[in-house]
């Protein structure tokens, strides 16, 4: 597991999207089997009209992954099985979105701020799910600002890689560079 850290705007999301194959690299190349990766970002990929069970069953079918019972239990969703996703709290939606990872069967998880909206107990559930994934030979690349409770993960602070600010070219007089 590798955790990316750094200030807002340094490029963590851009890096993750590039690794996941969602945007081309500016230079170099990423060589990876796209079917090996599961990407999860700020949007949870849920259909509000579908229940928790239906959402997970849909994603399990899309990815050809395992059954959903273990994923629901791992993310503490069993009691919410018949609730429409639209009726879930932000944290419950996030847990459901993360449960998708467990049904993908993909060995590499690329996660952008995976614990947004989660309480401490749910962050611990997530950390446990990552540990199980790693124990099964999987990998996780995550960007976050908070402690995930994964001391076994390596942390890469991207702060020193901040790009130098470029001077404005031919900015009109009185131009406020905050809007450049």
C-alpha positions as MATLAB code, in Angstrom:
seq = 'XXXXXXXXXXXXXXXXXXXXXXXXXXXXXXXXXXXXXXXXXXXXXXXXXXXXXXXXXXXXXXXXXXXXXXXXXXXXXXXXXXXXXXXXXXXXXXXXXXXXXXXXXXXXXXXXXXXXXXXXXXXXXXXXXXXXXXXXXXXXXXXXXXXXXXXXXXXXXXXXXXXXXXXXXXXXXXXXXXXX';
ca = [
       0.000    0.000    0.000;
       1.195    3.480   -0.853;
      -0.422    6.614    0.544;
       0.092    9.893   -1.320;
       0.092   13.038    0.783;
       0.524   16.678   -0.044;
      -1.277   19.999   -0.160;
      -4.384   20.625   -2.235;
      -3.592   21.238   -5.881;
      -0.267   19.408   -5.935;
      -1.541   16.771   -8.385;
      -2.562   13.758   -6.299;
      -5.859   13.324   -8.124;
      -4.200   13.907  -11.500;
      -1.629   11.237  -10.702;
      -4.284    8.749   -9.605;
      -6.435    9.405  -12.676;
      -3.384    8.934  -14.878;
      -2.386    5.671  -13.194;
      -5.980    4.433  -13.542;
      -5.911    5.205  -17.276;
      -8.570    7.920  -17.125;
      -6.315   10.593  -18.595;
      -3.099   10.430  -20.596;
       0.229   11.222  -18.953;
       1.872   14.515  -19.910;
       5.145   12.630  -20.299;
       6.209    9.022  -19.997;
       3.814    6.148  -19.827;
       1.901    3.992  -17.418;
       2.136    0.322  -18.230;
      -0.581   -1.624  -16.474;
      -3.452   -3.894  -17.303;
      -6.526   -1.653  -17.022;
      -8.586   -4.688  -16.005;
      -6.362   -5.063  -12.940;
      -7.452   -1.737  -11.446;
     -10.486   -0.522   -9.572;
     -10.691    3.282   -9.269;
     -12.755    5.043   -6.630;
     -12.902    8.811   -6.311;
     -15.235   11.444   -4.916;
     -18.335   10.136   -6.698;
     -19.499    6.850   -5.210;
     -20.969    5.440   -8.436;
     -24.349    4.685   -6.904;
     -27.853    4.687   -8.311;
     -30.118    6.376   -5.782;
     -33.232    4.440   -6.770;
     -31.523    1.084   -6.222;
     -31.161   -0.485   -2.800;
     -27.816   -1.190   -1.185;
     -28.136   -4.829   -2.289;
     -29.101   -3.896   -5.841;
     -26.235   -1.409   -6.183;
     -23.661   -3.965   -5.032;
     -25.188   -6.754   -7.115;
     -24.984   -4.498  -10.174;
     -21.287   -3.760   -9.619;
     -20.509   -7.410   -8.844;
     -22.092   -8.354  -12.165;
     -20.258   -5.605  -14.081;
     -16.895   -6.696  -12.704;
     -17.640  -10.409  -12.584;
     -16.539  -10.377   -8.961;
     -17.599  -12.318   -5.937;
     -20.900  -12.325   -4.099;
     -21.932   -9.269   -2.148;
     -22.540  -10.701    1.329;
     -18.927  -10.430    2.476;
     -18.642   -6.885    1.098;
     -21.809   -5.809    2.886;
     -20.600   -7.296    6.165;
     -17.105   -5.813    5.811;
     -18.489   -2.290    5.377;
     -21.286   -2.704    7.962;
     -24.093   -2.448    5.410;
     -26.107   -5.602    6.143;
     -28.744   -3.756    8.183;
     -29.184   -1.327    5.279;
     -29.555   -4.003    2.580;
     -33.061   -2.973    1.488;
     -32.628    0.794    1.845;
     -32.463    2.836   -1.379;
     -29.077    4.480   -1.821;
     -30.771    7.891   -2.053;
     -31.923    7.440    1.562;
     -28.419    6.812    2.944;
     -26.328    9.316    4.869;
     -23.120   10.603    3.269;
     -21.047    8.164    5.320;
     -23.298    5.234    4.460;
     -23.058    6.110    0.766;
     -19.282    6.259    1.055;
     -19.210    2.825    2.724;
     -21.394    1.454   -0.070;
     -19.105    3.024   -2.665;
     -16.103    1.409   -0.981;
     -17.893   -1.940   -0.775;
     -17.856   -1.867   -4.577;
     -14.101   -2.407   -4.406;
     -14.635   -5.669   -2.563;
     -16.813   -7.114   -5.339;
     -14.610   -6.112   -8.259;
     -12.065   -8.888   -7.884;
      -9.432   -6.424   -9.085;
      -5.979   -6.632   -7.492;
      -5.072   -2.931   -7.638;
      -7.188   -0.324   -5.868;
      -6.610    3.316   -6.849;
      -8.406    5.492   -4.295;
      -8.802    9.253   -4.107;
      -9.746   10.455   -0.598;
     -11.462    7.141    0.191;
     -12.525    8.066    3.723;
     -14.292   11.366    3.056;
     -17.512   11.500    5.139;
     -16.553    8.463    7.232;
     -16.589    8.419   11.019;
     -13.703    6.860   12.964;
     -15.364    3.458   13.143;
     -15.953    3.394    9.403;
     -12.357    4.452    8.713;
     -11.322    1.417   10.769;
     -13.616   -0.808    8.669;
     -11.982    0.583    5.542;
      -8.487   -0.029    6.949;
      -9.464   -3.620    7.760;
     -10.760   -4.111    4.203;
      -7.491   -2.781    2.794;
      -5.502   -5.114    5.083;
      -7.514   -8.125    3.889;
      -6.977   -7.022    0.278;
      -3.222   -6.678    0.834;
      -3.149  -10.053    2.598;
      -4.664  -11.629   -0.517;
      -1.854  -10.217   -2.667;
      -3.622   -7.012   -3.677;
      -2.226   -3.481   -3.776;
      -3.651   -0.069   -2.952;
      -2.589    3.411   -4.090;
      -4.416    6.055   -2.044;
      -4.413    9.824   -1.724;
      -5.560   11.222    1.611;
      -4.951   13.953    4.173;
      -5.913   11.861    7.192;
      -4.468    8.901    9.051;
      -6.028    5.747    7.622;
      -4.855    3.501   10.441;
      -2.557    1.609    8.091;
       0.914    1.820    9.647;
       2.089   -0.892    7.251;
       1.493    1.431    4.275;
       4.288    3.539    2.890;
       3.675    7.276    2.686;
       4.933    9.470   -0.133;
       4.740   13.198    0.573;
       4.469   14.991   -2.771;
       5.104   18.470   -1.326;
       8.660   18.663   -2.661;
       7.386   17.905   -6.176;
       5.241   21.052   -6.378;
       5.619   22.664   -9.784;
       7.051   26.164   -9.817;
       4.530   28.897  -10.523;
       4.653   30.102  -14.101;
       4.673   33.846  -14.720;
       1.662   35.190  -16.546;
       2.268   35.921  -20.173;
       0.993   39.309  -21.382;
      -1.493   39.787  -18.573;
      -3.573   42.924  -19.008;
      -2.878   45.825  -16.658;
      -4.655   45.355  -13.356;
      -5.219   41.674  -14.032;
      -5.693   39.712  -10.802;
      -3.504   36.633  -11.150;
      -5.667   34.777   -8.632;
      -7.931   34.088  -11.623;
      -5.162   32.947  -13.981;
];
